[in-house]
Coordinates of C-alpha atoms and ligand atoms in Angstrom, one line a residue:
M174 CA -21.0 12.2 13.8
S175 CA -22.8 10.3 16.4
T176 CA -25.5 9.1 14.5
S177 CA -23.1 8.0 11.2
L178 CA -22.6 6.3 14.2
A179 CA -25.3 5.0 15.2
M180 CA -26.0 2.5 11.7
A181 CA -23.5 -0.1 11.8
A182 CA -20.7 0.2 9.3
P183 CA -20.4 -1.0 5.8
W184 CA -16.9 -2.1 6.1
R185 CA -15.6 -4.4 7.9
L186 CA -12.2 -5.6 9.4
Y187 CA -10.4 -8.7 8.6
C188 CA -6.7 -10.0 9.6
S189 CA -4.4 -9.9 7.4
A190 CA -2.9 -13.2 8.8
C191 CA -5.6 -15.6 10.4
D192 CA -9.0 -15.6 10.6
T193 CA -10.2 -13.2 13.4
T194 CA -12.6 -10.1 11.3
A195 CA -14.0 -6.5 13.4
P196 CA -16.9 -4.7 13.1
G197 CA -16.0 -1.7 10.9
D198 CA -16.9 0.6 13.8
T199 CA -14.1 -1.2 16.1
L200 CA -11.1 1.8 17.2
T201 CA -8.7 -0.9 16.9
S202 CA -4.8 -1.2 16.5
L203 CA -4.0 -4.8 15.3
C204 CA -5.2 -8.0 15.8
P205 CA -6.2 -9.0 19.1
A206 CA -5.3 -12.7 18.5
C207 CA -2.0 -13.0 16.4
S208 CA -0.9 -9.0 16.0
Q209 CA -0.5 -8.5 12.7
P210 CA -2.4 -6.0 10.9
W211 CA -5.6 -5.5 9.7
L212 CA -6.9 -4.7 6.4
T213 CA -10.6 -3.5 5.4
N214 CA -13.4 -5.5 3.6
V215 CA -15.1 -2.3 1.7
T216 CA -17.7 -3.9 -1.4
L217 CA -17.1 -2.0 -4.5
P218 CA -20.2 -1.1 -6.5
G219 CA -20.3 -3.7 -9.5
Q220 CA -19.8 -1.4 -12.5
R221 CA -17.1 1.3 -12.2
E222 CA -18.7 3.8 -13.4
D223 CA -20.5 4.0 -10.0
G224 CA -18.1 3.3 -8.3
V225 CA -16.1 6.7 -9.0
D226 CA -17.2 10.5 -8.5
A227 CA -15.4 12.3 -11.0
S228 CA -16.8 15.7 -9.8
A229 CA -15.5 14.8 -6.5
R230 CA -11.8 16.8 -5.7
G231 CA -9.0 14.0 -5.3
L232 CA -9.0 10.9 -4.2
W233 CA -12.6 11.1 -2.8
R234 CA -13.7 10.3 -6.4
Y235 CA -13.2 6.9 -4.6
R236 CA -15.7 7.7 -1.8
S237 CA -17.2 4.7 -2.9
V238 CA -14.5 2.0 -2.4
L239 CA -13.0 4.4 1.2
P240 CA -14.5 3.0 4.7
V241 CA -16.7 6.3 5.3
F242 CA -20.1 6.3 5.7
P243 CA -22.8 8.0 2.9
D244 CA -23.4 11.4 4.3
E245 CA -20.3 11.8 6.2
P246 CA -18.2 15.0 6.5
V247 CA -14.5 14.0 5.8
V248 CA -10.9 15.5 7.2
A249 CA -10.0 17.2 4.1
L250 CA -6.9 19.2 2.4
G251 CA -6.9 18.0 -1.3
E252 CA -5.2 15.0 -1.2
G253 CA -4.8 12.9 -4.5
W254 CA -5.6 12.6 -7.9
T255 CA -1.6 13.7 -8.4
P256 CA -0.9 14.4 -11.7
M257 CA 0.7 10.9 -14.1
M258 CA 3.5 12.1 -16.4
E259 CA 4.3 10.5 -19.3
A260 CA 8.6 11.2 -18.9
P261 CA 9.6 8.9 -23.1
A262 CA 13.3 10.8 -22.9
L263 CA 13.9 9.2 -19.8
A264 CA 11.9 6.0 -20.8
Q265 CA 14.7 5.9 -24.2
A266 CA 17.1 6.9 -21.9
I267 CA 16.5 4.1 -19.3
G268 CA 15.9 1.4 -22.0
V269 CA 12.1 0.6 -20.9
G270 CA 9.0 1.3 -23.6
R271 CA 7.1 3.3 -21.4
L272 CA 7.9 5.3 -17.9
W273 CA 5.5 7.6 -16.4
I274 CA 6.0 9.3 -13.2
K275 CA 3.3 9.6 -10.0
D276 CA 3.9 13.0 -8.6
E277 CA 3.1 12.2 -5.0
G278 CA 5.0 15.5 -3.7
Q279 CA 1.8 17.1 -5.2
N280 CA 0.1 16.6 -2.0
P281 CA -0.9 18.3 1.0
T282 CA 2.4 18.8 3.2
A283 CA 4.4 17.4 0.5
S284 CA 4.2 13.3 0.3
F285 CA 2.1 10.9 -0.4
K286 CA 1.5 10.7 3.3
A287 CA -1.9 13.2 3.7
R288 CA -3.9 10.0 1.6
G289 CA -3.1 8.2 4.7
M290 CA -3.6 10.7 7.7
A291 CA -6.8 12.2 5.4
L292 CA -9.0 8.7 6.2
A293 CA -7.5 8.6 9.7
I294 CA -7.9 11.3 11.0
T295 CA -11.7 11.6 9.6
R296 CA -12.1 7.8 11.2
A297 CA -9.9 9.3 14.3
R298 CA -12.3 12.3 14.4
A299 CA -15.2 10.0 14.1
F300 CA -14.2 7.6 17.3
G301 CA -14.2 11.1 19.3
V302 CA -10.4 10.1 20.4
R303 CA -8.6 12.2 22.9
G304 CA -5.2 12.8 20.5
V305 CA -3.3 11.4 18.7
T306 CA 0.6 10.0 18.1
V307 CA 2.5 9.2 15.4
P308 CA 6.1 8.3 15.8
T309 CA 7.6 9.5 12.2
A310 CA 10.6 9.3 9.7
G311 CA 9.1 12.3 8.7
N312 CA 6.6 13.1 6.6
A313 CA 4.0 11.4 7.7
G314 CA 4.4 13.3 10.8
A315 CA 4.0 16.6 8.7
A316 CA 0.7 14.9 7.3
L317 CA -0.8 14.2 10.0
A318 CA -0.2 17.4 11.9
A319 CA -2.4 19.1 9.4
Y320 CA -5.2 17.1 9.3
A321 CA -5.5 16.9 12.9
A322 CA -5.2 20.3 12.8
A323 CA -8.0 20.7 9.9
A324 CA -10.2 18.4 12.9
G325 CA -9.4 20.0 16.1
V326 CA -7.7 16.5 17.2
P327 CA -4.6 17.6 19.1
V328 CA -1.4 15.4 18.6
R329 CA 2.1 14.4 19.5
V330 CA 4.9 13.7 16.3
Y331 CA 7.6 12.0 18.0
A332 CA 10.4 11.9 15.2
P333 CA 13.9 10.8 15.0
R334 CA 16.0 14.0 15.6
T335 CA 18.3 13.2 11.9
T336 CA 15.1 14.3 10.4
P337 CA 15.2 17.1 7.4
P338 CA 14.2 19.7 8.9
P339 CA 11.9 21.4 7.0
I340 CA 9.6 18.5 7.5
L341 CA 10.2 19.0 11.7
D342 CA 9.2 22.8 10.9
T343 CA 6.7 21.8 8.8
V344 CA 5.2 19.6 12.1
L345 CA 5.6 23.0 13.9
A346 CA 3.6 24.6 11.4
F347 CA 0.9 23.3 11.8
G348 CA 0.6 23.6 16.2
A349 CA 1.4 19.3 16.9
T350 CA 3.5 19.2 19.9
L351 CA 7.3 18.1 18.2
I352 CA 9.0 15.7 21.1
L353 CA 12.6 15.0 19.0
V354 CA 14.1 11.5 19.5
D355 CA 17.3 9.0 19.8
G356 CA 17.6 7.0 17.0
H357 CA 14.8 5.7 14.3
I358 CA 11.5 5.2 13.8
G359 CA 11.3 2.2 15.7
D360 CA 12.0 3.9 18.9
A361 CA 10.7 6.9 17.7
G362 CA 7.6 4.1 17.9
R363 CA 8.4 2.6 21.4
E364 CA 7.4 6.4 23.2
A365 CA 4.9 7.9 21.2
R366 CA 3.0 4.1 22.3
A367 CA 3.9 4.8 25.6
Y368 CA 2.5 7.8 26.0
A369 CA -0.2 7.0 23.7
A370 CA -1.7 4.7 26.8
E371 CA -1.1 6.5 29.4
H372 CA -3.5 9.1 28.0
G373 CA -5.6 7.1 26.5
W374 CA -4.5 9.0 23.1
F375 CA -4.2 6.8 20.0
D376 CA -1.6 6.1 17.8
V377 CA -1.6 6.0 14.7
S378 CA 1.8 4.2 13.3
T379 CA 1.6 2.9 10.0
L380 CA -0.2 0.1 9.7
R381 CA -0.9 -0.7 13.6
E382 CA -4.0 1.6 12.6
P383 CA -6.5 0.7 9.9
Y384 CA -7.7 3.4 7.9
R385 CA -3.8 5.2 6.5
V386 CA -4.1 1.7 4.3
E387 CA -7.0 2.8 2.7
G388 CA -6.2 6.2 1.8
M389 CA -3.1 4.9 0.3
K390 CA -4.9 2.2 -2.2
T391 CA -6.0 5.3 -3.8
M392 CA -2.8 5.8 -5.7
G393 CA -3.5 2.0 -6.9
Y394 CA -6.7 3.3 -8.3
E395 CA -5.1 6.3 -9.9
M396 CA -3.0 4.3 -12.0
A397 CA -5.4 2.7 -13.6
E398 CA -7.5 5.1 -14.5
Q399 CA -4.9 7.9 -15.6
L400 CA -3.9 4.6 -18.3
G401 CA -7.5 4.8 -19.4
W402 CA -8.3 1.4 -16.4
R403 CA -5.2 -0.1 -17.3
L404 CA -2.4 -1.6 -15.6
P405 CA 1.7 -1.4 -16.0
D406 CA 4.0 -4.1 -16.1
A407 CA 5.7 -2.8 -13.5
F408 CA 5.0 -0.7 -10.6
V409 CA 8.2 0.7 -8.3
Y410 CA 7.1 2.3 -4.9
P411 CA 10.0 3.4 -2.6
T412 CA 9.4 1.3 0.4
G413 CA 9.9 2.0 4.0
G414 CA 7.2 0.7 6.4
G415 CA 5.0 -0.4 3.5
E416 CA 2.5 1.0 3.3
G417 CA 2.3 2.9 0.0
T418 CA 3.3 -0.8 -2.2
I419 CA 0.6 -2.1 0.2
G420 CA -2.7 0.1 -0.9
I421 CA -1.4 -0.5 -4.6
W422 CA -1.5 -4.5 -4.5
K423 CA -5.1 -4.1 -2.0
A424 CA -6.2 -1.9 -4.7
I425 CA -5.5 -3.7 -7.6
A426 CA -7.0 -7.0 -6.0
E427 CA -9.9 -4.9 -5.2
M428 CA -10.6 -3.0 -9.0
Q429 CA -9.8 -7.0 -11.0
G430 CA -12.5 -8.8 -7.9
A431 CA -15.3 -6.4 -8.8
G432 CA -14.5 -7.0 -12.6
W433 CA -13.7 -3.0 -12.9
L434 CA -11.1 -3.8 -15.5
N435 CA -10.5 -6.4 -18.3
P436 CA -10.0 -9.8 -17.3
A437 CA -6.9 -9.7 -19.5
E438 CA -5.0 -7.1 -17.9
R439 CA -2.5 -8.6 -15.4
R440 CA -1.0 -7.9 -12.6
P441 CA 1.8 -5.8 -12.1
K442 CA 5.0 -7.0 -10.7
V443 CA 5.8 -5.1 -7.3
I444 CA 9.0 -3.6 -7.6
V445 CA 10.2 -2.4 -4.1
A446 CA 12.9 0.5 -3.9
Q447 CA 14.7 0.2 -0.1
A448 CA 17.9 2.0 0.7
A449 CA 21.4 -0.3 0.9
G450 CA 22.0 1.7 4.0
C451 CA 17.9 -0.2 5.1
A452 CA 16.2 -3.5 3.8
P453 CA 14.9 -5.6 5.1
I454 CA 12.4 -6.3 2.8
V455 CA 15.4 -7.2 0.1
R456 CA 17.4 -9.2 2.5
A457 CA 14.6 -11.1 3.3
F458 CA 12.6 -11.3 -0.3
A459 CA 16.2 -12.5 -1.4
A460 CA 16.6 -15.2 1.0
N461 CA 13.2 -16.4 0.6
E462 CA 11.6 -16.0 3.6
S463 CA 7.8 -14.9 4.9
A464 CA 8.7 -12.5 7.4
A465 CA 11.9 -9.6 7.5
A466 CA 14.2 -9.8 10.6
P467 CA 14.5 -6.4 11.8
W468 CA 17.6 -4.0 10.3
I469 CA 19.9 -2.9 13.0
D470 CA 21.8 0.8 12.4
P471 CA 19.4 1.9 9.2
T472 CA 21.2 4.3 7.5
T473 CA 20.1 6.8 4.1
Y474 CA 19.3 10.1 4.0
A475 CA 15.8 9.6 2.8
S476 CA 14.3 9.9 5.5
G477 CA 11.3 7.8 4.2
L478 CA 13.4 5.3 3.6
R479 CA 14.7 4.5 7.0
V480 CA 12.5 2.0 8.8
P481 CA 14.1 -0.5 10.3
G482 CA 11.1 -3.2 11.7
P483 CA 7.6 -2.1 9.4
L484 CA 5.2 -4.1 10.2
G485 CA 4.1 -5.0 6.6
D486 CA 6.8 -7.0 6.3
R487 CA 5.2 -10.5 5.4
L488 CA 2.2 -8.0 3.2
L489 CA 4.6 -7.0 1.1
L490 CA 6.9 -10.4 0.6
R491 CA 3.5 -12.0 -0.3
A492 CA 2.8 -9.1 -2.8
L493 CA 5.8 -9.6 -3.8
R494 CA 6.3 -13.1 -4.3
E495 CA 2.4 -12.9 -6.3
S496 CA 3.3 -10.1 -8.6
G497 CA 7.0 -12.0 -9.8
G498 CA 8.3 -8.6 -8.6
A499 CA 11.9 -7.3 -7.6
A500 CA 13.0 -6.3 -4.4
V501 CA 16.7 -3.3 -5.1
A502 CA 18.6 -1.6 -2.4
V503 CA 20.0 1.1 -3.9
T504 CA 23.3 2.8 -2.2
D505 CA 22.8 6.9 -1.2
E506 CA 25.5 7.7 -2.8
V507 CA 23.4 6.2 -6.5
M508 CA 20.6 7.7 -5.6
R509 CA 21.4 10.8 -5.1
T510 CA 22.3 10.7 -8.7
E511 CA 18.9 9.0 -9.9
T512 CA 17.0 11.9 -7.8
A513 CA 19.1 14.6 -10.0
R514 CA 19.0 12.9 -12.8
L515 CA 15.1 12.6 -12.5
A516 CA 14.4 16.4 -11.9
Q517 CA 16.5 17.0 -14.5
A518 CA 15.1 15.1 -16.8
T519 CA 11.5 15.5 -15.9
G520 CA 10.8 19.0 -14.3
I521 CA 9.6 16.9 -11.1
D522 CA 10.5 17.9 -7.8
A523 CA 12.3 14.4 -7.1
A524 CA 12.7 13.2 -3.3
P525 CA 15.3 10.8 -2.9
E526 CA 13.1 8.1 -2.4
G527 CA 11.8 9.0 -6.0
G528 CA 15.1 9.0 -7.2
C529 CA 15.7 5.4 -5.0
A530 CA 12.8 4.9 -7.5
L531 CA 14.9 5.4 -10.2
A532 CA 18.0 4.0 -9.1
A533 CA 16.0 0.2 -8.6
L534 CA 14.7 0.5 -11.8
V535 CA 18.0 1.5 -13.6
T536 CA 19.2 -1.6 -11.8
L537 CA 16.1 -4.3 -13.1
V538 CA 16.7 -3.5 -16.8
E539 CA 20.7 -3.9 -16.4
R540 CA 19.7 -7.1 -15.1
G541 CA 16.7 -7.9 -18.2
E542 CA 14.0 -8.3 -15.3
L543 CA 12.7 -5.4 -17.0
H544 CA 13.5 -4.4 -20.8
A545 CA 12.7 -1.9 -23.7
G546 CA 8.4 -3.4 -24.2
S547 CA 7.7 -3.1 -20.9
E548 CA 5.1 -0.3 -19.4
V549 CA 6.3 1.3 -16.2
V550 CA 5.3 3.4 -13.4
L551 CA 7.4 5.3 -10.7
F552 CA 6.5 7.1 -7.3
N553 CA 7.8 9.6 -7.2
T554 CA 6.3 9.3 -2.8
G555 CA 7.2 13.3 -1.5
S556 CA 9.4 16.6 -2.7
G557 CA 12.5 17.3 -3.4
A558 CA 11.8 20.6 -0.9
S559 CA 11.5 19.3 2.1
Y560 CA 14.8 17.8 1.4
R561 CA 17.0 21.2 0.6
W562 CA 18.0 24.0 3.2
R563 CA 21.0 26.3 4.3
N564 CA 22.5 25.9 7.5
Ligands
PLP22 C1 6.6 7.1 4.2 C2 7.6 7.6 3.2 C3 8.2 5.7 1.2 C4 7.5 5.7 2.5 O1 6.3 4.6 2.5 P1 6.1 3.1 3.5 O2 4.5 3.4 3.0 O3 6.2 3.5 4.3 O4 6.6 2.4 2.7 C5 8.7 6.6 0.7 N1 8.7 7.9 0.6 C6 8.6 9.4 1.4 C7 9.1 10.4 0.6 C8 8.2 8.8 2.3 O5 7.5 10.1 2.7
ZN23 ZN1 -5.0 -12.2 13.6

């Protein structure tokens, strides 16, 4: 890796909120000028055919648009290129024209978090970090434990005590050190960062680490490619920290900017689905704010959505406004019903977060914002298996 790092990185970091930039080969967390997240500027090949390597496994078919050196070995476990399944009966039942479910539960460690951690750990290993910490509502910790094991990097995972036991067991199965925290992911974050600062480790929290979101953006590339290089009218994402939604929105801008899509393809509406017990983005969007105040006392059984103070708030609210999108809060009770419906109507092992997305979609059809002419992609972000256990 030292040879790769000797050459300048072919990507740059730019601040999502101010004019600050940094070279790609800087180990960094937030913008030093304004404490907002970095994003990565990658130059896409001018021809889509040159940018996609269909012979590469999983998300690495988009390696040309990711922050990796040309010949660098990557940390991979088979992440990405998840199935996009059309669900015509469900589309008809809820009243949209066409509906596809992208099943992210089929990733390593059973959630889309694998995509981000593949990139984060590839970069962290290249920087020679001593160890990594992460606060997690669950799945990010499981994914990080797996990728850190693959790379031989020590890892400490900080998770709320209320995290579903199958997810905690997955963290332990990969040999990570697990620290259970009283409170929510925000409390876990303070502990994780304190340990990292004290011991010279690197914290890979959502959007404090610049490259996880680059892994997430491959969902946007896959969505377009799997629809025949077209875009839907809307995509629905169950949103906690915001990395998934922000990544997909960034991918669409990149593909359009490079001319990879027919100019007639309009950008989809961004639909943010949140739990009613933790809906900071829904509340801020309704109030027309550009930033979200932290949600006090977050509660929901969909652990991936229990993120009271997302660092991606400004980027999420911007994407919602730019796309003419919508943000919908869903009660746990409705989430349970819609999770069951999603699984039973499609055979996809729906996570509660996927059920949350379906419930948000149903609400928007009821409001008339989506209708029988709408084409919609819904992300089932994890696997229902992670939420089933017996005492
Ligand atoms: C993390 C997670 C989410 C929320 O994703 P963000 O990128 O943090 O918004 C949704 N669903 C599941 C299953 C998750 O693990
Ligand atoms: Zn800045």
